[in-house]
């Protein structure tokens, strides 16, 4: 039977065997150093008017070090002619190019350093450095920094190690007489710049991850809030439907006793009505009962000690709600227009909950304000408007995220209605909703 061959092992002095290092680990780094794809330097996020400041600084550094290279080659190393100009252009171009293509700028910087070292080799005097000029070694530092800001750490290590190794190799083989070494300066400066770039890159990536995580958290919180509100709506509608089905069942059971000598046909029909009502109640409890069991602390749970033994609230109980809010210190006025009448249970419940949530928001976010609650009964629609003035004192910190506007919109949309909310021109806030009197079944 053929078995897959494992990498050869290397025996250590202790007698144990350790896997040999894989040569393939170095291949991705080599490929990264041969990749000159575009990777622009990101802008500053804040302040916005300084968003392009890093790019302006890099351009200034490119021009400055270009001129400085020409000046040092001509004045200090007595290198005249067109080579200093070419070296200056290559040096400045490497810094500018590193803004958009960091690896390409790194290669161009190495080429510029090679041209400078070759050109000044015969003009190096006592006490002068080679192969790096003072300007050249400092000019290569921004290129390394721009590389370290945008490549993985393993690539940064190689990008820093290669010029240091080349510097040492050049001094070992071609060092001019009486020249000063530049290996130590290259090691210290390039190593520091590599670490600085790595730290800045790690900070930028961590900040980006944090912003991404905060965005995901906000989306999850909104999704969870929406699901909780839908569950709450389902439980409340279950109570409304269950209440009416119970009434139908009781009326069907009592009806035969209200008629003298009821016919057998009437008794059978009433018994069928009661049987269907009880079956519907059973199905309701079976399908929606799990919503209660998942949240045992919810007052809507029948096992909760404060579970109400009456149907869900309607607009008929609006006065009690307003009185409670007034008792909490909020000035509330109500105005009802149109002919007040009993609506479908779902509309009554939704309207009550919207007013309740809007008043709760006023208590939390606009203490000391004056609130106006308006309800208008139209021929086919119910109009709600809850508006408050600007708060007269700072709002206390809010703990956690409530259902708020998301829940109100979900309730209005469930009935095919609309809800709008936003600040008022003169200060304060306003919530308005339009609910159909006879909502149609919402189809997906």
XYZ file of N, CA and C in Angstrom, residues 42-227:
558
model
N -3.322 55.027 2.339
C -4.659 55.487 2.757
C -4.623 56.912 3.283
N -5.746 57.575 3.129
C -5.861 58.946 3.627
C -6.170 58.948 5.123
N -5.932 60.089 5.750
C -6.283 60.248 7.160
C -7.798 60.348 7.278
N -8.356 59.644 8.260
C -9.808 59.660 8.438
C -10.295 60.942 9.092
N -9.521 61.489 9.975
C -9.874 62.740 10.659
C -8.610 63.469 11.088
N -8.631 64.795 11.042
C -9.694 65.629 10.480
C -9.717 65.549 8.965
N -10.904 65.737 8.396
C -11.060 65.511 6.971
C -10.253 66.493 6.132
N -10.105 67.718 6.627
C -9.391 68.708 5.825
C -7.892 68.415 5.775
N -7.425 67.471 6.593
C -6.032 67.043 6.536
C -5.904 65.627 5.987
N -6.907 65.202 5.249
C -6.913 63.812 4.767
C -5.718 63.518 3.866
N -5.272 64.494 3.092
C -4.168 64.292 2.160
C -2.823 64.734 2.727
N -2.765 65.020 4.003
C -1.507 65.468 4.601
C -0.383 64.450 4.443
N -0.589 63.135 4.672
C 0.519 62.184 4.477
C 1.068 62.202 3.056
N 0.200 62.358 2.068
C 0.657 62.375 0.686
C 1.476 63.627 0.402
N 1.037 64.759 0.966
C 1.802 65.994 0.777
C 3.179 65.883 1.416
N 3.261 65.261 2.597
C 4.548 65.096 3.271
C 5.472 64.199 2.443
N 4.933 63.139 1.869
C 5.757 62.234 1.064
C 6.275 62.937 -0.187
N 5.428 63.718 -0.845
C 5.870 64.455 -2.032
C 6.958 65.449 -1.662
N 6.783 66.136 -0.546
C 7.818 67.078 -0.097
C 9.126 66.341 0.186
N 9.052 65.177 0.823
C 10.263 64.396 1.099
C 10.935 63.951 -0.187
N 10.130 63.582 -1.201
C 10.719 63.160 -2.479
C 11.499 64.291 -3.128
N 10.919 65.486 -3.162
C 11.608 66.634 -3.762
C 12.839 67.018 -2.940
N 12.692 67.036 -1.613
C 13.794 67.451 -0.742
C 14.989 66.514 -0.872
N 14.746 65.217 -0.792
C 15.866 64.270 -0.856
C 16.448 64.175 -2.267
N 15.649 64.483 -3.282
C 16.201 64.539 -4.628
C 17.242 65.638 -4.762
N 16.887 66.834 -4.273
C 17.852 67.933 -4.308
C 19.051 67.652 -3.399
N 18.804 67.061 -2.239
C 19.895 66.800 -1.299
C 20.878 65.777 -1.871
N 20.368 64.801 -2.603
C 21.256 63.812 -3.219
C 22.198 64.469 -4.224
N 21.655 65.317 -5.073
C 22.496 66.026 -6.050
C 23.533 66.893 -5.359
N 23.100 67.587 -4.313
C 24.022 68.499 -3.610
C 25.166 67.739 -2.957
N 24.888 66.609 -2.290
C 25.962 65.871 -1.618
C 26.889 65.188 -2.612
N 26.345 64.647 -3.678
C 27.206 64.007 -4.672
C 28.137 65.013 -5.341
N 27.644 66.210 -5.585
C 28.455 67.214 -6.265
C 29.454 67.877 -5.325
N 29.015 68.288 -4.139
C 29.859 69.072 -3.250
C 30.757 68.215 -2.368
N 30.246 67.111 -1.852
C 31.010 66.320 -0.890
C 31.808 65.197 -1.546
N 31.258 64.638 -2.606
C 31.954 63.521 -3.249
C 32.542 63.916 -4.614
N 32.373 65.205 -4.978
C 32.956 65.757 -6.200
C 32.584 64.930 -7.420
N 31.326 64.559 -7.477
C 30.819 63.776 -8.604
C 30.023 64.736 -9.495
N 30.605 65.101 -10.616
C 29.975 66.052 -11.522
C 29.405 65.309 -12.726
N 28.587 66.007 -13.479
C 28.026 65.440 -14.690
C 26.553 65.093 -14.533
N 26.073 64.176 -15.377
C 24.658 63.845 -15.385
C 24.256 62.757 -14.419
N 25.219 62.001 -13.867
C 24.876 60.911 -12.950
C 24.189 61.433 -11.689
N 24.698 62.511 -11.056
C 23.977 63.022 -9.873
C 22.528 63.387 -10.161
N 22.270 63.930 -11.348
C 20.891 64.269 -11.690
C 20.038 63.011 -11.830
N 20.583 61.972 -12.487
C 19.850 60.714 -12.613
C 19.587 60.096 -11.244
N 20.628 60.117 -10.392
C 20.466 59.563 -9.042
C 19.418 60.332 -8.250
N 19.391 61.672 -8.406
C 18.401 62.484 -7.697
C 16.991 62.159 -8.170
N 16.820 61.994 -9.488
C 15.503 61.651 -10.016
C 15.055 60.278 -9.534
N 15.985 59.312 -9.541
C 15.636 57.976 -9.063
C 15.275 57.995 -7.579
N 16.015 58.752 -6.775
C 15.735 58.820 -5.332
C 14.369 59.424 -5.070
N 14.090 60.578 -5.702
C 12.778 61.209 -5.502
C 11.644 60.365 -6.034
N 11.868 59.728 -7.203
C 10.822 58.897 -7.788
C 10.529 57.674 -6.942
N 11.546 57.111 -6.295
C 11.314 55.931 -5.448
C 10.419 56.263 -4.261
N 10.619 57.451 -3.680
C 9.775 57.852 -2.541
C 8.348 58.110 -3.003
N 8.209 58.829 -4.125
C 6.865 59.130 -4.625
C 6.149 57.864 -5.082
N 6.870 56.971 -5.750
C 6.256 55.736 -6.236
C 5.806 54.846 -5.086
N 6.532 54.875 -3.965
C 6.176 54.035 -2.820
C 4.827 54.413 -2.223
N 4.317 55.621 -2.545
C 2.983 55.994 -2.078
C 1.910 55.109 -2.700
N 2.127 54.670 -3.926
C 1.100 53.933 -4.662
C 1.476 52.467 -4.874
N 2.760 52.218 -5.122
C 3.239 50.847 -5.315
C 4.471 50.653 -4.434
N 4.263 50.247 -3.167
C 5.382 50.232 -2.207
C 6.536 49.335 -2.619
N 6.254 48.140 -3.125
C 7.341 47.228 -3.498
C 8.103 47.763 -4.709
N 7.376 48.339 -5.666
C 8.051 48.946 -6.817
C 8.933 50.104 -6.367
N 8.448 50.909 -5.424
C 9.268 52.000 -4.895
C 10.498 51.485 -4.164
N 10.344 50.346 -3.483
C 11.488 49.749 -2.773
C 12.569 49.311 -3.758
N 12.173 48.663 -4.844
C 13.147 48.247 -5.864
C 13.809 49.465 -6.503
N 13.027 50.497 -6.784
C 13.601 51.702 -7.390
C 14.556 52.386 -6.425
N 14.233 52.336 -5.122
C 15.147 52.902 -4.127
C 16.464 52.154 -4.072
N 16.411 50.814 -4.159
C 17.647 50.035 -4.204
C 18.456 50.361 -5.456
N 17.757 50.561 -6.583
C 18.457 50.928 -7.813
C 19.129 52.294 -7.662
N 18.420 53.256 -7.062
C 19.015 54.577 -6.850
C 20.237 54.484 -5.952
N 20.173 53.671 -4.871
C 21.318 53.517 -3.979
C 22.490 52.868 -4.709
N 22.199 51.921 -5.585
C 23.269 51.268 -6.355
C 23.948 52.259 -7.298
N 23.167 53.088 -7.973
C 23.730 54.096 -8.877
C 24.599 55.078 -8.113
N 24.128 55.510 -6.941
C 24.916 56.452 -6.133
C 26.211 55.801 -5.671
N 26.139 54.563 -5.150
C 27.350 53.890 -4.665
C 28.360 53.675 -5.787
N 27.890 53.323 -6.959
C 28.803 53.116 -8.102
C 29.433 54.425 -8.553
N 28.613 55.510 -8.534
C 29.097 56.782 -9.059
C 30.105 57.453 -8.135
N 29.926 57.333 -6.808
C 30.799 58.043 -5.872
C 31.962 57.173 -5.392
N 32.061 55.935 -5.872
C 33.057 55.002 -5.349
C 34.468 55.576 -5.427
N 34.810 56.171 -6.553
C 36.174 56.665 -6.724
C 36.392 58.026 -6.081
N 35.336 58.679 -5.621
C 35.488 60.004 -5.020
C 35.331 60.027 -3.521
N 35.306 58.854 -2.881
C 35.133 58.803 -1.429
C 36.432 59.206 -0.752
N 36.354 60.199 0.132
C 37.529 60.662 0.843
C 37.571 60.129 2.257
N 38.627 60.462 2.998
C 38.748 60.009 4.389
C 37.574 60.512 5.234
N 36.999 59.638 6.018
C 35.898 59.996 6.912
C 34.533 59.986 6.255
N 34.447 59.783 4.943
C 33.152 59.757 4.265
C 32.611 58.325 4.201
N 31.292 58.221 4.213
C 30.652 56.897 4.257
C 30.422 56.364 2.856
N 30.426 55.045 2.762
C 30.134 54.336 1.513
C 29.639 52.932 1.897
N 28.677 52.333 1.226
C 28.074 52.748 -0.044
C 26.945 53.763 0.088
N 26.521 54.055 1.323
C 25.457 55.023 1.540
C 26.041 56.399 1.819
N 25.519 57.411 1.166
C 25.777 58.782 1.590
C 24.848 59.093 2.761
N 25.159 60.102 3.568
C 24.231 60.470 4.642
C 22.821 60.765 4.115
N 22.730 61.482 2.996
C 21.411 61.786 2.433
C 20.745 60.539 1.889
N 21.545 59.647 1.295
C 20.966 58.456 0.694
C 20.376 57.508 1.701
N 21.066 57.301 2.830
C 20.561 56.360 3.827
C 19.301 56.894 4.499
N 19.248 58.240 4.643
C 18.040 58.828 5.229
C 16.908 58.837 4.210
N 17.235 59.020 2.919
C 16.198 59.053 1.889
C 15.548 57.697 1.705
N 16.284 56.610 1.974
C 15.708 55.276 1.812
C 14.763 54.912 2.971
N 14.903 55.622 4.102
C 14.053 55.323 5.259
C 12.565 55.555 4.970
N 12.147 56.679 4.314
C 10.715 56.831 4.002
C 10.180 55.723 3.102
N 11.030 55.231 2.189
C 10.588 54.141 1.321
C 10.301 52.890 2.154
N 11.202 52.569 3.065
C 10.979 51.415 3.939
C 9.739 51.607 4.809
N 9.531 52.823 5.290
C 8.357 53.081 6.121
C 7.063 52.876 5.334
N 7.033 53.372 4.094
C 5.847 53.199 3.265
C 5.612 51.732 2.927
N 6.692 50.951 2.805
C 6.549 49.522 2.568
C 5.997 48.826 3.807
N 6.579 49.136 4.973
C 6.164 48.473 6.211
C 4.725 48.794 6.589
N 4.221 49.943 6.135
C 2.849 50.322 6.461
C 1.813 49.465 5.741
N 2.209 48.795 4.632
C 1.199 48.146 3.799
C 1.514 46.713 3.403
N 2.554 46.140 3.940
C 2.845 44.739 3.629
C 2.867 43.941 4.918
N 2.706 42.615 4.843
C 2.752 41.788 6.053
C 4.107 41.889 6.744
N 4.160 41.580 8.038
C 5.422 41.703 8.790
C 6.558 40.874 8.198
N 6.263 39.676 7.704
C 7.344 38.840 7.170
C 7.980 39.487 5.946
N 7.195 40.195 5.141
C 7.744 40.910 3.996
C 8.549 42.117 4.463
N 8.087 42.777 5.520
C 8.833 43.910 6.068
C 10.213 43.475 6.543
N 10.272 42.309 7.203
C 11.561 41.806 7.686
C 12.533 41.621 6.530
N 12.070 41.039 5.451
C 12.939 40.826 4.294
C 13.300 42.152 3.641
N 12.329 43.081 3.553
C 12.593 44.379 2.938
C 13.630 45.171 3.728
N 13.699 44.972 5.041
C 14.700 45.640 5.867
C 16.031 44.898 5.810
N 15.968 43.573 5.789
C 17.198 42.781 5.838
C 17.992 42.850 4.540
N 17.327 42.925 3.397
C 18.037 42.910 2.112
C 18.981 44.093 1.953
N 18.548 45.353 2.145
C 19.507 46.456 1.993
C 20.633 46.425 3.016
N 20.360 45.930 4.252
C 21.432 45.828 5.246
C 22.447 44.786 4.805
N 21.945 43.642 4.310
C 22.860 42.601 3.835
C 23.661 43.077 2.632
N 23.036 43.771 1.712
C 23.758 44.287 0.544
C 24.801 45.322 0.947
N 24.471 46.115 1.960
C 25.447 47.100 2.449
C 26.681 46.406 3.004
N 26.448 45.392 3.838
C 27.589 44.656 4.391
C 28.400 43.949 3.320
N 27.721 43.373 2.332
C 28.424 42.681 1.251
C 29.246 43.656 0.413
N 28.689 44.832 0.124
C 29.423 45.829 -0.660
C 30.659 46.312 0.085
N 30.524 46.543 1.398
C 31.687 46.988 2.162
C 32.740 45.891 2.260
N 32.306 44.663 2.331
C 33.253 43.557 2.437
C 34.058 43.374 1.166
N 33.431 43.618 0.016
C 34.092 43.334 -1.249
C 34.667 44.570 -1.940
N 33.992 45.714 -1.830
C 34.356 46.869 -2.657
C 34.604 48.141 -1.866
N 34.802 48.065 -0.578
C 34.927 49.259 0.244
C 36.157 50.073 -0.158
N 35.982 51.383 -0.456
C 37.129 52.236 -0.787
C 38.035 52.441 0.436
N 39.255 52.756 0.175
C 40.223 52.976 1.249
C 39.878 54.255 2.009
N 40.038 54.223 3.316
C 39.803 55.356 4.231
C 38.316 55.706 4.399
N 37.401 54.971 3.784
C 35.972 55.292 3.938
C 35.440 54.750 5.259
N 34.344 55.382 5.723
C 33.681 54.965 6.965
C 32.564 53.970 6.652
N 32.379 53.017 7.584
C 31.326 52.027 7.385
C 29.942 52.645 7.591
N 28.975 52.142 6.886
C 27.580 52.605 7.032
C 26.650 51.461 7.399
N 27.217 50.288 7.692
C 26.378 49.138 8.044
C 25.633 49.379 9.347
N 26.358 49.885 10.354
C 25.725 50.092 11.655
C 24.601 51.117 11.565
N 24.849 52.215 10.820
C 23.804 53.231 10.661
C 22.602 52.655 9.921
N 22.869 51.845 8.878
C 21.764 51.226 8.140
C 20.992 50.261 9.020
N 21.699 49.486 9.832
C 21.038 48.528 10.718
C 20.123 49.234 11.707
N 20.639 50.300 12.340
C 19.844 51.012 13.348
C 18.667 51.744 12.712
N 18.946 52.498 11.631
C 17.880 53.310 11.035
C 16.821 52.444 10.366
N 17.241 51.485 9.544
C 16.273 50.653 8.833
C 15.493 49.762 9.800
N 16.168 49.247 10.829
C 15.467 48.438 11.831
C 14.421 49.245 12.576
N 14.777 50.481 12.947
C 13.812 51.339 13.648
C 12.618 51.666 12.754
N 12.895 52.016 11.495
C 11.809 52.360 10.576
C 10.900 51.150 10.335
N 11.501 49.956 10.207
C 10.676 48.758 10.024
C 9.763 48.504 11.207
N 10.297 48.655 12.430
C 9.464 48.465 13.625
C 8.376 49.522 13.717
N 8.737 50.774 13.370
C 7.736 51.842 13.407
C 6.614 51.573 12.412
N 6.977 51.184 11.193
C 5.949 50.874 10.198
C 5.073 49.714 10.610
N 5.695 48.680 11.195
C 4.917 47.530 11.670
C 3.924 47.951 12.751
N 4.380 48.790 13.694
C 3.489 49.233 14.779
C 2.343 50.079 14.235
N 2.645 50.990 13.312
C 1.582 51.828 12.748
C 0.595 50.993 11.935
N 1.104 50.014 11.199
C 0.218 49.152 10.418
C -0.675 48.320 11.328
N -0.088 47.778 12.399
C -0.889 46.989 13.340
C -1.973 47.848 13.988
N -1.622 49.093 14.319
C -2.614 49.991 14.922
C -3.738 50.298 13.942
N -3.375 50.541 12.682
C -4.396 50.849 11.675
C -5.311 49.661 11.439
N -4.721 48.461 11.355
C -5.541 47.267 11.143
C -6.445 46.999 12.342
N -5.901 47.212 13.558
C -6.727 46.998 14.754
C -7.881 47.983 14.795
N -7.612 49.234 14.399
C -8.691 50.220 14.380
C -9.742 49.857 13.339
N -9.285 49.380 12.174
C -10.235 48.951 11.154
C -11.076 47.773 11.611
N -10.430 46.796 12.283
C -11.171 45.653 12.808
C -12.191 46.092 13.853
N -11.792 47.072 14.679
C -12.710 47.556 15.709
C -13.925 48.211 15.081
N -13.693 49.051 14.060
C -14.825 49.695 13.383
C -15.717 48.647 12.725
N -15.096 47.644 12.090
C -15.874 46.584 11.461
C -16.685 45.807 12.492
N -16.054 45.508 13.639
C -16.755 44.767 14.678
C -17.899 45.585 15.260
N -17.675 46.908 15.418
C -18.743 47.766 15.924
C -19.914 47.798 14.942
N -19.599 47.833 13.639
C -20.666 47.821 12.642
C -21.455 46.521 12.704
N -20.714 45.395 12.803
C -21.382 44.100 12.904
C -22.224 44.021 14.168
N -21.689 44.559 15.276
C -22.426 44.539 16.537
C -23.711 45.343 16.435
N -23.636 46.516 15.799
C -24.835 47.325 15.632
C -25.872 46.598 14.776
N -25.409 45.951 13.710
C -26.344 45.208 12.855
C -26.971 44.047 13.613
N -26.158 43.336 14.401
C -26.699 42.220 15.176
C -27.678 42.712 16.233
N -27.356 43.857 16.845
C -28.268 44.404 17.864
C -29.599 44.798 17.225
N -29.521 45.426 16.039
C -30.761 45.806 15.355
C -31.557 44.577 14.944
N -30.850 43.536 14.463
C -31.541 42.310 14.062
C -32.173 41.629 15.279
N -31.430 41.593 16.395
C -31.974 40.972 17.601
C -33.174 41.758 18.132
N -33.065 43.088 18.081
C -34.174 43.919 18.529
C -35.408 43.690 17.685
N -35.188 43.559 16.368
C -36.314 43.310 15.472
C -36.970 41.972 15.783
N -36.162 40.939 16.003
C -36.720 39.624 16.326
C -37.461 39.648 17.655
